[in-house]
Amino acid sequence: MPVTLNPDAEMVRVIKEGLERTGGYCPCRTQRTEEYHCICKEFREQINDPSFEGFCHCMLYYKSK
Ligand code: SF4
């Protein structure tokens, strides 16, 4: 279950800028809790879910099956 960066370099650049701005919290969400510190709880669960394939909420990462 490999996890890779979005192949869209501009998207990656924008999201990484957002992560720097927030100190590592998900830039696509307003909550600043541990649950939303990148890599967020949602995507960690998706990584561990053998049936999940797709992007994380922000589309920074892509998880293949
Ligand atoms: S949605 Fe993606 S970028 Fe946002 S915190 Fe989760 S893993 Fe990181």
CSV table of N, CA and C and ligand atoms in Angstrom, one decimal:
chain,number,residue,atom,x,y,z
A,1,MET,N,0.8,-1.2,0.0
A,1,MET,CA,0.0,0.0,0.0
A,1,MET,C,0.9,1.3,0.0
A,2,PRO,N,1.5,1.5,-1.2
A,2,PRO,CA,2.4,2.7,-1.2
A,2,PRO,C,1.6,4.0,-1.1
A,3,VAL,N,2.3,5.0,-0.5
A,3,VAL,CA,1.7,6.3,-0.4
A,3,VAL,C,2.7,7.3,-1.1
A,4,THR,N,2.2,8.0,-2.1
A,4,THR,CA,3.0,8.9,-2.9
A,4,THR,C,2.5,10.3,-2.9
A,5,LEU,N,3.3,11.3,-3.2
A,5,LEU,CA,2.8,12.6,-3.4
A,5,LEU,C,2.0,12.8,-4.6
A,6,ASN,N,1.0,13.7,-4.6
A,6,ASN,CA,0.3,14.0,-5.8
A,6,ASN,C,1.2,14.4,-6.9
A,7,PRO,N,1.0,13.8,-8.1
A,7,PRO,CA,1.9,14.1,-9.2
A,7,PRO,C,1.8,15.6,-9.7
A,8,ASP,N,0.8,16.3,-9.2
A,8,ASP,CA,0.7,17.7,-9.6
A,8,ASP,C,1.5,18.5,-8.7
A,9,ALA,N,2.7,18.9,-9.2
A,9,ALA,CA,3.7,19.7,-8.4
A,9,ALA,C,3.2,21.0,-7.8
A,10,GLU,N,2.3,21.6,-8.6
A,10,GLU,CA,1.8,22.9,-8.1
A,10,GLU,C,0.8,22.7,-6.9
A,11,MET,N,0.0,21.7,-7.0
A,11,MET,CA,-0.8,21.3,-5.9
A,11,MET,C,0.0,21.0,-4.7
A,12,VAL,N,1.0,20.2,-4.8
A,12,VAL,CA,1.9,19.9,-3.7
A,12,VAL,C,2.5,21.2,-3.1
A,13,ARG,N,3.0,22.0,-4.0
A,13,ARG,CA,3.6,23.3,-3.5
A,13,ARG,C,2.6,24.1,-2.6
A,14,VAL,N,1.4,24.2,-3.1
A,14,VAL,CA,0.4,25.0,-2.4
A,14,VAL,C,0.1,24.4,-1.1
A,15,ILE,N,-0.1,23.1,-1.0
A,15,ILE,CA,-0.5,22.4,0.2
A,15,ILE,C,0.7,22.5,1.2
A,16,LYS,N,1.9,22.3,0.7
A,16,LYS,CA,3.1,22.4,1.6
A,16,LYS,C,3.2,23.8,2.2
A,17,GLU,N,2.9,24.8,1.4
A,17,GLU,CA,3.0,26.2,1.9
A,17,GLU,C,1.9,26.3,3.0
A,18,GLY,N,0.8,25.7,2.8
A,18,GLY,CA,-0.3,25.8,3.8
A,18,GLY,C,0.1,25.1,5.1
A,19,LEU,N,0.8,24.0,5.0
A,19,LEU,CA,1.3,23.2,6.1
A,19,LEU,C,2.3,24.0,6.9
A,20,GLU,N,3.2,24.7,6.2
A,20,GLU,CA,4.2,25.6,6.9
A,20,GLU,C,3.5,26.7,7.6
A,21,ARG,N,2.4,27.3,7.0
A,21,ARG,CA,1.7,28.4,7.6
A,21,ARG,C,1.0,28.0,8.9
A,22,THR,N,0.5,26.7,8.9
A,22,THR,CA,-0.2,26.3,10.1
A,22,THR,C,0.6,25.6,11.1
A,23,GLY,N,1.9,25.4,10.8
A,23,GLY,CA,2.8,24.6,11.7
A,23,GLY,C,2.5,23.1,11.6
A,24,GLY,N,2.0,22.7,10.5
A,24,GLY,CA,1.9,21.2,10.3
A,24,GLY,C,0.4,20.7,10.4
A,25,TYR,N,-0.5,21.6,10.7
A,25,TYR,CA,-1.9,21.2,10.8
A,25,TYR,C,-2.5,21.3,9.4
A,26,CYS,N,-3.5,20.4,9.2
A,26,CYS,CA,-4.1,20.3,7.9
A,26,CYS,C,-4.6,21.6,7.4
A,27,PRO,N,-4.0,22.1,6.3
A,27,PRO,CA,-4.4,23.4,5.8
A,27,PRO,C,-5.9,23.5,5.2
A,28,CYS,N,-6.5,22.3,5.0
A,28,CYS,CA,-7.8,22.2,4.4
A,28,CYS,C,-8.9,22.2,5.5
A,29,ARG,N,-8.5,22.3,6.8
A,29,ARG,CA,-9.4,22.2,7.9
A,29,ARG,C,-9.2,23.3,8.8
A,30,THR,N,-10.2,23.7,9.6
A,30,THR,CA,-10.1,24.8,10.5
A,30,THR,C,-9.6,24.3,11.9
A,31,GLN,N,-9.8,23.1,12.2
A,31,GLN,CA,-9.4,22.6,13.6
A,31,GLN,C,-7.9,22.5,13.7
A,32,ARG,N,-7.4,22.8,14.8
A,32,ARG,CA,-5.9,22.7,15.1
A,32,ARG,C,-5.7,21.8,16.2
A,33,THR,N,-6.1,20.5,16.0
A,33,THR,CA,-5.9,19.5,17.0
A,33,THR,C,-5.0,18.4,16.5
A,34,GLU,N,-4.6,17.5,17.4
A,34,GLU,CA,-3.7,16.4,17.0
A,34,GLU,C,-4.3,15.6,15.9
A,35,GLU,N,-5.6,15.4,15.9
A,35,GLU,CA,-6.3,14.6,14.9
A,35,GLU,C,-6.0,15.2,13.5
A,36,TYR,N,-5.8,16.5,13.4
A,36,TYR,CA,-5.6,17.1,12.1
A,36,TYR,C,-4.2,17.5,11.9
A,37,HIS,N,-3.2,17.0,12.6
A,37,HIS,CA,-1.8,17.3,12.4
A,37,HIS,C,-1.4,16.3,11.3
A,38,CYS,N,-0.8,16.8,10.2
A,38,CYS,CA,-0.4,16.0,9.1
A,38,CYS,C,0.7,14.9,9.5
A,39,ILE,N,0.6,13.7,9.3
A,39,ILE,CA,-0.5,13.1,8.5
A,39,ILE,C,-1.7,12.9,9.4
A,40,CYS,N,-2.8,13.4,9.0
A,40,CYS,CA,-4.0,13.4,9.9
A,40,CYS,C,-4.5,12.0,10.2
A,41,LYS,N,-5.4,11.9,11.2
A,41,LYS,CA,-5.9,10.6,11.7
A,41,LYS,C,-6.7,10.0,10.5
A,42,GLU,N,-7.5,10.8,9.8
A,42,GLU,CA,-8.3,10.3,8.7
A,42,GLU,C,-7.5,9.5,7.7
A,43,PHE,N,-6.4,10.2,7.3
A,43,PHE,CA,-5.6,9.5,6.2
A,43,PHE,C,-4.8,8.4,6.8
A,44,ARG,N,-4.4,8.4,8.1
A,44,ARG,CA,-3.7,7.3,8.7
A,44,ARG,C,-4.6,6.1,8.6
A,45,GLU,N,-5.9,6.3,8.9
A,45,GLU,CA,-6.9,5.2,8.9
A,45,GLU,C,-7.1,4.7,7.5
A,46,GLN,N,-7.1,5.7,6.5
A,46,GLN,CA,-7.3,5.2,5.1
A,46,GLN,C,-6.0,4.4,4.6
A,47,ILE,N,-4.9,4.8,5.1
A,47,ILE,CA,-3.6,4.1,4.8
A,47,ILE,C,-3.8,2.6,5.3
A,48,ASN,N,-4.3,2.5,6.5
A,48,ASN,CA,-4.5,1.1,7.0
A,48,ASN,C,-5.7,0.4,6.6
A,49,ASP,N,-6.5,1.0,5.7
A,49,ASP,CA,-7.7,0.4,5.2
A,49,ASP,C,-7.4,-0.3,3.9
A,50,PRO,N,-7.3,-1.6,3.8
A,50,PRO,CA,-6.9,-2.3,2.6
A,50,PRO,C,-7.9,-2.0,1.4
A,51,SER,N,-9.1,-1.6,1.7
A,51,SER,CA,-10.0,-1.3,0.6
A,51,SER,C,-10.0,0.1,0.1
A,52,PHE,N,-9.2,1.0,0.8
A,52,PHE,CA,-9.1,2.4,0.4
A,52,PHE,C,-8.1,2.6,-0.7
A,53,GLU,N,-8.4,3.3,-1.7
A,53,GLU,CA,-7.5,3.9,-2.7
A,53,GLU,C,-7.9,5.3,-3.0
A,54,GLY,N,-6.9,6.2,-3.0
A,54,GLY,CA,-7.3,7.6,-3.3
A,54,GLY,C,-6.4,8.6,-2.6
A,55,PHE,N,-6.8,9.9,-2.8
A,55,PHE,CA,-6.1,11.0,-2.2
A,55,PHE,C,-6.6,11.2,-0.8
A,56,CYS,N,-5.7,11.8,0.0
A,56,CYS,CA,-6.1,12.3,1.3
A,56,CYS,C,-7.0,13.6,1.1
A,57,HIS,N,-7.6,14.0,2.1
A,57,HIS,CA,-8.6,15.1,2.0
A,57,HIS,C,-8.0,16.3,1.3
A,58,CYS,N,-6.8,16.7,1.5
A,58,CYS,CA,-6.1,17.9,0.9
A,58,CYS,C,-5.6,17.6,-0.5
A,59,MET,N,-5.5,16.3,-0.8
A,59,MET,CA,-4.9,15.8,-2.1
A,59,MET,C,-3.4,16.0,-2.2
A,60,LEU,N,-2.8,16.0,-1.0
A,60,LEU,CA,-1.3,16.1,-1.0
A,60,LEU,C,-0.8,14.7,-1.3
A,61,TYR,N,-1.4,13.7,-0.7
A,61,TYR,CA,-0.9,12.3,-0.8
A,61,TYR,C,-1.9,11.4,-1.6
A,62,TYR,N,-1.4,10.4,-2.2
A,62,TYR,CA,-2.2,9.4,-2.9
A,62,TYR,C,-1.8,8.0,-2.3
A,63,LYS,N,-2.8,7.3,-1.9
A,63,LYS,CA,-2.6,5.9,-1.5
A,63,LYS,C,-3.1,4.9,-2.5
A,64,SER,N,-2.1,4.0,-2.9
A,64,SER,CA,-2.5,3.0,-3.8
A,64,SER,C,-2.8,1.7,-3.0
A,65,LYS,N,-3.6,0.8,-3.6
A,65,LYS,CA,-3.9,-0.5,-2.9
A,65,LYS,C,-2.7,-1.4,-2.9
B,1,SF4,S1,-5.5,15.6,4.5
B,1,SF4,FE1,-3.5,15.2,3.7
B,1,SF4,S2,-2.4,17.1,3.8
B,1,SF4,FE2,-4.2,17.3,5.1
B,1,SF4,S3,-3.4,16.6,7.1
B,1,SF4,FE3,-4.3,14.8,6.1
B,1,SF4,S4,-2.6,13.8,5.2
B,1,SF4,FE4,-2.0,15.9,5.6
